[in-house]
Amino acid sequence: MKLWGLLALLILAACDQNGLGVGSAVKNFFTTPVDAVSDIFSDAAYKRRREATLAQQEVDGVGEIRYCVDPTGAPIPLDQMNALDGLAQGLRSEACQCVPWGDCPTQVCACGSLCPRGFDIFRHPAGATAKSLSTPANGLAFRNESVGQYEMTGGYCWGHARLTSQFNRLAFFKPDEPAPHDIRSTDPAEQERAVKFYKGLIDKIDDNKAVNIPGYPDLQSLSDDPALQSYLGDKMAKSWADQAMSWQGLFTAVDGRKQSNDSYARLFTDVKERIDMHMQPTIIFTSRGSPFMTHAVLVSHYEMMGDGRMKLCLRDNNHPEYLAATCQDSMVIDPSNGLEYSAWGDIGSAKLAHNENADAAAQAASLQRKCSREKGCAED
Amino acid sequence: MKNFLLSFVLFSSFAVALDPAVISAQQINAWEKIALKEIQKHRTAAPEKEFQLYMVAGRELAAHGFTDKSIHYYQQAFDHSSNADKSEAVIQLVNLRRENKVELKKALERAKTWFAAHPDTTLAQTKDWLAMMEGYAQGKTPLIEKTYRAVWARDARVAELMKEGKAEEAYKLLGARSLQDANINEKIRQDLLAAVALGKTAAPPLWCKPTMDRYPTSLTWSMRFCRYLEDWKAGKKSKESIQSVREQLKKENPERLYWADLLERL
């Protein structure tokens, strides 16, 4: 009877799309040797959202869709718009955006477009691109510690990259919304309550949950506050240890040998796809010939060079943020020399961080729930 | 057939429970109860699959921050009768206990024994990592400059030295550095150690001061430290006291209480 109960649970789970996606992972699980199994369920969740993103891109094509609505929010029929002989400026002001996190009402724009299941949900504020995240305002107020004799060693780079990415994807700063408590208050009790409040929000971000952050305009200012900076610094160190000291971290990037250009090209293709899906992924790499000189950075965006090769623009947490936006820190594959980083020279191994898929899937799920709540859509 | 169905259900149950898109502590608990009961009832039904389930559960739970539960499942995998490679479980049981020195030492002993008995699974990276963790557990981590985990190993050692009251040695290990862009924890640690190790006149200007100037009303522990150090350097009685710093640390960051012990030595 118990068995049938469990089977019923399985069937119920399979009715849910999440369950179906995981079902295929379970099928693979039965045929895959345990040594080759890595993050199998996290990967399944990632792949499901990836497929949803690609499918949506095929439907939408490229670019945003704009509709015109009247002041009540109802769509204006096409024949009326044609009769207007072009849109007057006043009417344009009533246009809404039918994009992820856009401002169109749900009677104009489907919830699937406003709060997509795929990674398009990372596009916030509406219309943002991966590259637009690469600004000092969207960065932590402190850099990865890597000075003096430890220059260019790992430091807590992995934690820095992950924390930055978590805030960029999940935090919605609301500078004009008052916080429940005043962190600038001279009353110690009030200040303590405020610090506790913000630490709670930081915990949620660290737990891959999307949140509004009142009272601060951006990540730079939030992380500059010493009460919160200390907490974030500890989070960064812990996050680094969670990734780098783990079994998977042990073998992530300790190979200083030159890899094949095909291997580098596969990484570039994977990174490009993620950037096109509005993510700035974390990559781990090793200096060629120095297997223990390892670093983790975010990839800001990519640019195509005159000769058709791709250049990855890096958001290196050892360097100032502004270098990423102008692509001054970059990686390219040289046909004869292999992978090169402008700041390091020749690179040995380079891989996507193993936390990427699990984090991205959990973050997208949380963002979709938040978006659905705010837009009045049914939650998944 | 029944066993196959059971395994399939169990794995599927875990699959849904561990899906990061739907995972929550409550769900983990609910599914865990069902799964554990069935695992115990049918321990001999599919032992290799059971082992794999433990491994995947340990891995996924660690990835999502459920450390205690991850330890539990990795331990189950390690204790399992399977002859499969258990390196991952052995390493993770050390890694996940790194915050608890007593448990860490036990896990390290087990790891050393296991890898000694399974030399074919012991890679160079594993040896390097185990040596560093052993040094850390004994409070004398050898600092291999420019290695992947050098900063972590150094910070662990600096913390040990500070707890032992060896500020001069800790400061020597850190060295004089530029901390302009470092986080406030780094700045306070450097300022504190420099003050104790070098004294009032030889200690360099405080790294924490620009932050304190920007946040004059902040009562957080780091700013109390900074105010105390600034006044001490200027040779005047501070409005902060060791007691006020200690109290604030207790509230905000009790794991750094030993920093106040060093402050008291000034």
XYZ file of C-alpha atoms in Angstrom:
646
model
C 0.000 0.000 0.000
C 2.864 2.257 0.907
C 4.418 1.508 -2.456
C 1.253 2.506 -4.248
C 1.135 5.647 -2.221
C 4.605 6.500 -3.333
C 3.760 5.697 -6.930
C 0.807 8.035 -6.679
C 3.127 10.728 -5.438
C 5.389 10.119 -8.402
C 2.494 10.395 -10.814
C 1.340 13.587 -9.166
C 4.855 14.941 -9.337
C 5.028 14.046 -12.998
C 1.969 16.197 -13.668
C 4.080 19.126 -12.706
C 6.501 20.292 -15.387
C 9.299 20.379 -12.862
C 8.668 16.739 -12.144
C 8.752 15.841 -15.813
C 12.102 17.513 -16.283
C 13.569 15.739 -13.331
C 12.080 12.483 -14.542
C 14.419 12.474 -17.510
C 17.337 13.116 -15.183
C 16.304 10.151 -13.098
C 16.209 8.006 -16.212
C 19.772 9.047 -16.980
C 20.701 8.422 -13.402
C 19.884 4.736 -13.728
C 22.229 4.348 -16.669
C 25.061 6.637 -15.572
C 27.949 5.398 -13.439
C 28.084 7.224 -10.140
C 31.492 8.747 -10.824
C 30.105 10.536 -13.837
C 27.054 11.835 -12.041
C 27.512 15.418 -11.060
C 24.816 17.787 -9.857
C 22.375 15.659 -11.755
C 19.222 17.178 -10.356
C 20.526 20.730 -10.376
C 21.598 20.227 -13.971
C 18.167 18.910 -14.856
C 16.542 22.044 -13.468
C 19.018 24.203 -15.380
C 18.426 22.361 -18.631
C 14.672 22.694 -18.272
C 14.899 26.465 -17.966
C 17.458 26.637 -20.760
C 15.051 24.834 -23.078
C 12.249 27.182 -22.050
C 14.478 30.173 -22.809
C 15.472 28.930 -26.243
C 11.876 28.029 -27.097
C 10.681 31.494 -26.071
C 13.412 33.137 -28.135
C 12.168 31.249 -31.190
C 8.646 32.537 -30.616
C 9.600 36.112 -29.852
C 12.438 36.576 -32.272
C 14.917 39.167 -31.209
C 14.177 42.435 -29.519
C 11.366 43.777 -27.448
C 7.737 44.008 -28.360
C 5.918 47.266 -27.789
C 2.206 47.754 -27.620
C 0.165 50.864 -27.327
C -2.391 51.109 -24.612
C -4.884 53.781 -23.760
C -4.758 55.521 -20.377
C -6.907 52.761 -18.863
C -4.394 50.132 -19.899
C -6.503 48.637 -22.720
C -4.726 47.915 -26.028
C -5.383 50.343 -28.882
C -6.674 48.511 -31.993
C -4.329 48.489 -34.969
C -6.819 50.236 -37.320
C -7.124 53.139 -34.910
C -3.398 53.412 -34.689
C -3.084 53.468 -38.482
C -5.645 56.198 -38.655
C -3.536 58.324 -36.408
C -1.007 58.711 -39.191
C 1.787 57.763 -36.928
C 1.846 58.017 -33.231
C 1.778 61.388 -31.652
C 4.275 61.928 -28.887
C 1.533 62.054 -26.311
C 0.320 58.638 -27.349
C 3.815 57.219 -27.274
C 3.992 58.072 -23.630
C 1.209 55.561 -23.087
C 3.231 52.756 -24.688
C 4.107 49.847 -22.484
C 6.786 47.254 -22.765
C 5.884 43.634 -23.311
C 9.202 42.262 -22.126
C 10.296 40.364 -19.008
C 9.482 42.603 -16.015
C 7.799 44.994 -18.478
C 4.995 47.339 -17.516
C 2.227 46.131 -19.840
C -0.927 44.989 -18.107
C -1.670 41.273 -18.332
C -4.655 41.873 -20.611
C -2.197 43.233 -23.176
C 0.775 41.033 -22.580
C 0.781 37.371 -21.614
C 2.233 36.385 -18.268
C 4.600 34.073 -20.103
C 6.225 37.134 -21.656
C 6.186 39.296 -18.543
C 7.420 36.558 -16.211
C 8.954 33.899 -18.419
C 9.839 30.441 -17.184
C 13.261 30.581 -18.789
C 16.324 32.661 -18.037
C 14.819 35.734 -19.709
C 13.565 36.374 -16.178
C 17.099 37.619 -15.451
C 16.374 40.656 -17.654
C 15.669 43.252 -15.036
C 15.166 46.123 -14.955
C 13.127 45.608 -18.111
C 15.346 45.562 -21.155
C 18.621 45.162 -19.257
C 21.462 43.223 -20.829
C 24.237 41.224 -19.188
C 26.722 43.951 -20.087
C 24.655 46.627 -18.365
C 25.463 44.973 -15.030
C 29.147 45.783 -15.385
C 29.196 49.104 -13.585
C 30.701 50.162 -10.253
C 27.155 50.701 -8.949
C 26.384 47.018 -9.523
C 29.592 45.854 -7.886
C 30.664 45.246 -4.308
C 32.339 48.202 -2.602
C 35.377 46.060 -1.835
C 37.551 44.010 -4.106
C 38.765 40.464 -3.704
C 41.752 40.473 -1.409
C 44.755 39.727 -3.582
C 47.575 42.049 -2.790
C 51.236 41.836 -1.866
C 52.802 38.418 -2.011
C 49.469 36.761 -2.766
C 48.745 38.716 -5.871
C 46.935 36.677 -8.476
C 46.296 33.735 -6.235
C 42.712 32.725 -5.596
C 41.961 34.836 -2.571
C 38.225 34.698 -2.114
C 37.587 35.414 -5.770
C 35.043 32.648 -6.241
C 32.963 33.929 -3.354
C 33.284 37.513 -4.604
C 32.110 36.548 -8.088
C 29.216 34.469 -6.772
C 28.025 37.088 -4.292
C 28.160 39.834 -6.934
C 26.228 37.695 -9.350
C 23.623 36.766 -6.728
C 22.956 40.437 -5.972
C 22.880 41.404 -9.635
C 20.317 38.736 -10.391
C 18.192 38.773 -7.268
C 18.300 42.203 -5.614
C 15.782 44.913 -6.494
C 17.060 48.130 -4.967
C 14.359 50.609 -3.951
C 16.129 53.768 -2.842
C 12.903 55.723 -2.468
C 11.157 53.137 -0.343
C 11.731 53.674 3.358
C 13.215 50.766 5.280
C 11.340 49.667 8.409
C 14.318 50.764 10.501
C 16.876 53.545 10.150
C 20.441 52.328 9.848
C 21.734 55.885 10.288
C 19.883 56.394 13.539
C 21.965 57.443 16.530
C 19.723 55.294 18.703
C 21.704 52.057 19.167
C 18.582 49.914 19.409
C 17.118 51.310 16.202
C 20.438 50.905 14.397
C 20.657 47.299 15.562
C 17.166 46.573 14.308
C 18.068 48.062 10.933
C 21.254 46.014 10.663
C 19.304 42.887 11.558
C 16.728 43.715 8.902
C 19.336 44.136 6.165
C 21.255 41.044 7.247
C 18.007 39.128 6.794
C 17.774 40.383 3.219
C 21.402 39.453 2.581
C 20.690 35.954 3.901
C 17.849 35.606 1.433
C 20.063 36.661 -1.473
C 22.697 34.219 -0.264
C 19.955 31.599 -0.295
C 19.173 32.478 -3.937
C 15.910 34.244 -3.157
C 14.817 37.440 -4.941
C 14.155 40.406 -2.648
C 13.460 44.142 -2.639
C 16.078 46.185 -0.806
C 14.671 49.506 0.403
C 16.754 52.526 1.301
C 19.757 51.857 -0.906
C 20.209 52.745 -4.571
C 22.556 49.930 -5.502
C 24.927 47.187 -4.419
C 27.880 49.551 -4.185
C 26.221 51.689 -1.516
C 24.738 48.761 0.390
C 28.092 47.003 0.608
C 29.926 50.188 1.563
C 28.106 50.370 4.890
C 30.541 48.880 7.441
C 27.882 46.985 9.395
C 26.780 45.193 6.244
C 30.197 45.048 4.611
C 31.551 42.958 7.448
C 28.672 40.535 7.034
C 29.108 40.418 3.269
C 32.851 39.881 3.655
C 32.178 36.829 5.798
C 29.578 35.575 3.348
C 32.121 35.933 0.557
C 34.733 33.906 2.448
C 32.219 31.206 3.324
C 30.917 31.031 -0.207
C 34.480 30.664 -1.463
C 35.158 27.840 0.962
C 31.874 26.115 0.093
C 32.883 26.008 -3.556
C 36.665 25.759 -3.555
C 37.128 23.411 -0.624
C 34.545 20.965 -1.903
C 35.186 17.740 -3.746
C 34.242 19.370 -7.034
C 36.359 22.435 -6.268
C 39.333 20.197 -5.650
C 39.556 19.366 -9.320
C 37.949 22.380 -10.899
C 40.981 24.164 -12.163
C 44.249 22.766 -11.017
C 45.533 21.866 -14.431
C 48.100 24.351 -15.691
C 48.606 22.610 -19.001
C 47.447 24.119 -22.265
C 44.133 22.603 -23.331
C 43.010 22.028 -26.902
C 41.465 24.960 -28.743
C 38.349 22.837 -29.180
C 38.037 22.639 -25.423
C 38.415 26.422 -25.063
C 35.959 26.937 -27.917
C 33.374 24.783 -26.151
C 33.717 26.949 -23.062
C 33.313 30.111 -25.157
C 30.170 28.688 -26.796
C 28.697 27.787 -23.417
C 29.549 31.202 -21.981
C 28.113 32.981 -25.012
C 24.846 31.084 -24.670
C 24.599 32.049 -21.022
C 25.297 35.706 -21.766
C 22.631 35.581 -24.475
C 20.350 34.243 -21.747
C 21.184 37.358 -19.646
C 23.605 35.747 -17.236
C 27.115 36.749 -16.334
C 28.561 33.293 -15.611
C 31.505 32.574 -13.340
C 34.522 30.930 -14.925
C 37.519 29.419 -13.150
C 40.911 29.393 -14.827
C 44.524 28.575 -14.161
C 47.698 30.267 -15.274
C 49.519 28.114 -17.830
C 52.401 26.293 -16.240
C 51.253 27.240 -12.731
C 48.520 24.777 -11.820
C 47.797 26.340 -8.444
C 47.495 29.918 -9.667
C 43.761 29.910 -10.053
C 41.214 32.656 -10.314
C 37.442 33.021 -10.621
C 35.780 35.917 -12.428
C 32.442 36.852 -13.939
C 32.184 37.124 -17.696
C 30.574 40.493 -18.390
C 29.739 40.102 -22.085
C 31.335 39.197 -25.390
C 32.438 41.135 -28.432
C 33.153 39.918 -31.950
C 36.526 40.972 -33.292
C 37.311 42.012 -36.864
C 38.662 38.567 -37.737
C 35.461 36.870 -36.563
C 36.858 35.585 -33.281
C 34.995 36.084 -30.045
C 36.416 38.079 -27.163
C 35.119 37.454 -23.647
C 35.054 40.629 -21.555
C 35.804 39.820 -17.937
C 34.615 41.346 -14.712
C 37.752 40.595 -12.705
C 37.205 41.063 -8.960
C 40.892 41.910 -8.499
C 40.494 44.934 -10.768
C 38.240 48.013 -10.834
C 34.724 47.390 -12.150
C 34.979 49.881 -15.006
C 37.485 47.700 -16.855
C 34.748 45.191 -17.690
C 32.326 47.560 -19.391
C 35.025 48.717 -21.802
C 36.353 45.168 -22.223
C 39.856 46.042 -21.052
C 40.089 42.691 -19.267
C 39.468 40.126 -21.960
C 40.057 36.546 -23.038
C 40.598 35.323 -26.572
C 41.569 32.033 -28.200
C 44.705 32.478 -30.245
C 44.759 29.877 -33.056
C 48.354 28.905 -32.343
C 48.825 29.850 -28.700
C 45.514 28.823 -27.151
C 43.642 30.753 -24.487
C 45.044 34.150 -23.474
C 43.898 36.575 -20.795
C 44.963 40.186 -21.301
C 45.931 40.570 -17.629
C 47.587 37.187 -17.113
C 48.987 36.015 -20.424
C 48.684 32.327 -21.297
C 45.959 30.313 -19.586
C 45.994 26.581 -18.844
C 42.608 25.135 -17.966
C 39.418 27.178 -17.909
C 35.999 25.955 -16.875
C 32.576 27.113 -15.936
C 32.165 27.192 -12.134
C 30.355 24.107 -10.933
C 27.871 26.155 -8.876
C 26.529 27.937 -11.983
C 23.709 25.594 -12.957
C 22.332 24.997 -9.480
C 22.430 28.716 -8.674
C 20.923 29.862 -11.977
C 18.034 27.398 -11.764
C 17.179 28.306 -8.171
C 17.499 32.042 -8.862
C 15.300 31.911 -11.968
C 12.630 30.026 -10.036
C 12.632 32.623 -7.274
C 12.562 35.529 -9.735
C 9.666 34.005 -11.612
C 7.680 33.649 -8.404
C 8.410 37.260 -7.437
C 7.507 38.538 -10.883
C 4.282 36.527 -10.968
C 3.222 37.872 -7.592
C 3.876 41.453 -8.629
C 2.255 41.207 -12.055
C -0.782 39.311 -10.835
C 0.109 36.155 -12.742
C -0.458 32.629 -11.485
C 2.656 31.261 -9.821
C 4.281 28.197 -11.342
C 9.879 -5.785 -10.322
C 8.642 -4.481 -7.013
C 12.174 -3.538 -6.056
C 12.694 -1.736 -9.323
C 9.509 0.224 -8.844
C 10.467 1.031 -5.316
C 13.887 2.277 -6.366
C 12.350 4.322 -9.123
C 9.908 5.911 -6.730
C 12.584 6.642 -4.195
C 14.906 8.200 -6.722
C 12.086 10.177 -8.246
C 10.984 11.345 -4.846
C 14.438 12.605 -4.156
C 14.709 14.080 -7.594
C 11.711 16.290 -7.006
C 12.725 17.082 -3.466
C 16.191 18.093 -4.547
C 15.149 20.131 -7.542
C 16.467 23.593 -6.688
C 13.463 25.104 -8.369
C 11.165 23.656 -5.735
C 13.440 22.803 -2.831
C 12.663 23.987 0.673
C 13.565 22.816 4.151
C 10.023 21.593 4.747
C 10.016 19.581 1.535
C 13.394 18.116 2.330
C 12.096 16.983 5.700
C 8.886 15.534 4.291
C 10.530 13.573 1.524
C 13.365 12.503 3.721
C 10.977 10.795 6.118
C 9.403 8.740 3.350
C 12.701 7.895 1.712
C 14.497 6.899 4.883
C 11.709 4.630 5.985
C 11.698 2.825 2.677
C 15.486 2.643 2.483
C 15.625 1.000 5.868
C 12.887 -1.434 4.958
C 14.501 -2.501 1.709
C 18.178 -2.146 2.451
C 19.095 -5.229 0.466
C 16.871 -4.552 -2.514
C 19.255 -2.472 -4.632
C 22.427 -1.756 -2.667
C 24.372 -0.022 -5.450
C 21.472 2.256 -6.245
C 21.063 2.906 -2.568
C 24.715 3.955 -2.399
C 24.301 6.224 -5.403
C 21.237 7.781 -3.855
C 23.176 8.592 -0.714
C 25.959 10.173 -2.770
C 23.636 12.310 -4.869
C 21.671 13.358 -1.806
C 24.888 14.366 -0.041
C 26.112 16.313 -3.057
C 22.876 18.130 -3.774
C 22.188 18.977 -0.161
C 25.689 20.440 0.154
C 25.169 22.478 -3.007
C 22.067 24.013 -1.484
C 23.519 24.716 1.930
C 21.959 21.865 3.928
C 25.289 21.006 5.530
C 24.166 18.775 8.388
C 21.909 16.730 6.185
C 24.623 16.508 3.551
C 27.041 15.159 6.152
C 24.436 12.601 7.157
C 24.045 11.244 3.625
C 27.737 11.310 2.797
C 28.271 9.377 6.013
C 25.662 6.848 4.915
C 27.463 6.517 1.597
C 30.789 6.063 3.326
C 29.396 3.396 5.653
C 27.660 1.591 2.806
C 28.792 -1.892 1.849
C 29.320 -0.839 -1.777
C 32.804 -1.281 -3.219
C 32.474 1.845 -5.359
C 34.993 4.698 -5.163
C 34.126 6.635 -2.021
C 36.733 9.392 -2.422
C 34.114 12.086 -2.782
C 32.304 11.082 0.397
C 35.590 10.882 2.306
C 36.757 14.325 1.139
C 33.377 15.942 1.686
C 33.120 14.572 5.197
C 36.377 16.384 5.941
C 35.409 19.557 4.092
C 31.953 19.886 5.609
C 33.390 19.563 9.105
C 36.068 22.182 8.652
C 34.377 24.527 11.141
C 34.522 21.986 13.969
C 38.081 21.067 14.898
C 37.176 18.001 16.965
C 34.997 16.484 14.260
C 37.487 17.571 11.625
C 40.298 15.607 13.242
C 38.166 12.468 13.363
C 37.187 12.903 9.712
C 40.810 13.444 8.738
C 41.920 10.276 10.482
C 39.271 8.338 8.628
C 40.274 9.958 5.326
C 43.945 9.107 5.822
C 43.087 5.518 6.647
C 40.760 5.195 3.705
C 43.139 6.676 1.143
C 45.993 4.560 2.524
C 43.862 1.489 1.868
C 42.858 2.738 -1.600
C 46.041 4.156 -3.144
C 44.646 3.814 -6.667
C 42.080 6.500 -5.909
C 44.537 8.907 -4.258
C 45.425 11.711 -6.638
C 48.126 14.350 -6.205
C 45.508 17.035 -5.549
C 43.933 14.907 -2.867
C 47.252 14.456 -1.082
C 47.991 18.171 -1.257
C 44.555 19.047 0.060
C 44.661 16.503 2.884
C 48.093 17.734 3.987
C 46.791 21.279 4.173
C 43.663 20.279 6.096
C 45.736 18.275 8.528
C 48.005 21.239 9.146
C 44.954 23.402 9.648
C 43.382 20.928 12.087
C 46.593 20.908 14.108
C 46.798 24.691 14.094
C 50.028 24.789 12.131
C 48.994 24.945 8.514
C 52.085 25.059 6.372
C 51.750 28.110 4.195
C 52.604 27.237 0.653
C 52.910 30.517 -1.117
C 50.941 30.965 -4.310
C 48.920 27.827 -4.015
C 45.255 27.664 -4.796
C 44.154 27.722 -1.178
C 46.997 29.784 0.235
C 44.848 32.694 1.341
C 42.398 30.437 3.146
C 45.247 28.548 4.791
C 46.925 31.798 5.765
C 43.759 33.271 7.238
C 43.119 30.082 9.178
C 46.624 30.245 10.589
C 46.346 33.941 11.408
C 43.153 33.240 13.333
C 44.899 30.491 15.304
C 47.780 32.792 16.179
C 45.446 35.568 17.233
C 43.543 33.197 19.514
C 46.846 32.185 21.059
C 47.681 35.863 21.582
C 50.597 35.769 19.142
C 49.803 39.055 17.428
C 53.387 39.744 16.325
C 53.635 36.401 14.579
C 50.235 36.879 12.975
C 51.192 40.342 11.746
C 54.432 38.975 10.311
C 52.459 36.352 8.422
C 50.194 38.974 6.885
C 52.942 41.506 6.210
C 52.525 45.163 5.342
C 49.958 45.380 2.569
C 47.788 47.802 0.708
C 44.223 47.300 1.835
C 42.600 50.301 0.217
C 40.012 48.191 -1.606
C 39.744 45.358 0.919
C 36.679 44.742 3.036
C 36.354 46.170 6.537
C 37.127 42.857 8.279
C 40.539 42.769 6.594
C 41.192 46.386 7.479
C 40.360 46.035 11.152
C 42.413 42.861 11.472
C 45.423 44.539 9.890
C 45.037 47.709 11.982
C 44.644 45.727 15.189
C 47.631 43.454 14.562
C 49.834 46.357 13.458
C 48.912 48.263 16.619
C 49.770 45.352 18.905
C 52.848 44.247 16.958
C 54.373 47.631 16.149
C 53.104 49.962 18.834
C 51.620 53.447 18.802
C 54.216 55.295 16.776
C 55.442 52.635 14.361
C 52.008 51.362 13.344
C 50.948 52.749 9.937
C 47.856 54.963 9.478
C 44.593 53.153 10.086
C 43.044 51.510 7.033
C 39.630 51.679 8.677
C 39.639 55.471 9.103
C 38.171 56.501 5.713
C 35.188 54.222 6.357
C 34.775 55.599 9.859
C 34.823 59.139 8.477
C 32.107 58.225 5.996
C 29.951 56.545 8.668
C 30.498 58.593 11.824
C 27.294 57.422 13.511
C 27.808 53.729 12.862
C 27.844 51.684 16.037
C 28.795 48.440 14.402
C 31.638 46.440 15.973
C 34.182 47.372 13.306
C 33.612 51.093 13.735
C 33.874 50.772 17.527
C 37.194 49.011 17.003
C 38.306 51.765 14.665
C 37.321 54.577 17.018
C 39.137 52.869 19.874
C 42.288 52.400 17.767
C 42.206 55.977 16.519
C 41.959 57.383 20.025
C 44.652 55.020 21.267
C 46.993 56.194 18.524
C 46.247 59.812 19.401
C 46.939 59.056 23.051
C 43.522 60.079 24.292
C 40.848 58.267 26.235
C 38.327 56.801 23.853
C 34.588 57.092 24.236
C 34.626 53.437 23.254
C 35.732 50.935 25.856
C 36.929 47.363 25.652
C 33.602 46.495 27.182
C 31.588 48.351 24.533
C 33.573 46.686 21.751
C 33.199 43.292 23.365
C 29.457 43.736 23.864
C 28.978 44.732 20.252
C 30.989 41.750 19.038
C 28.871 39.456 21.186
C 25.756 40.792 19.487
C 27.006 40.931 15.926
C 29.965 38.677 15.445
C 30.698 36.489 18.466
C 33.127 34.301 16.540
C 35.518 37.290 16.501
C 35.413 37.904 20.255
C 39.076 36.985 20.518
C 39.915 40.145 18.590
C 38.784 42.122 21.640
C 41.285 40.203 23.772
C 44.067 41.576 21.602
C 42.604 45.066 21.742
C 42.778 44.831 25.496
C 46.537 44.418 25.292
C 47.014 47.945 23.948
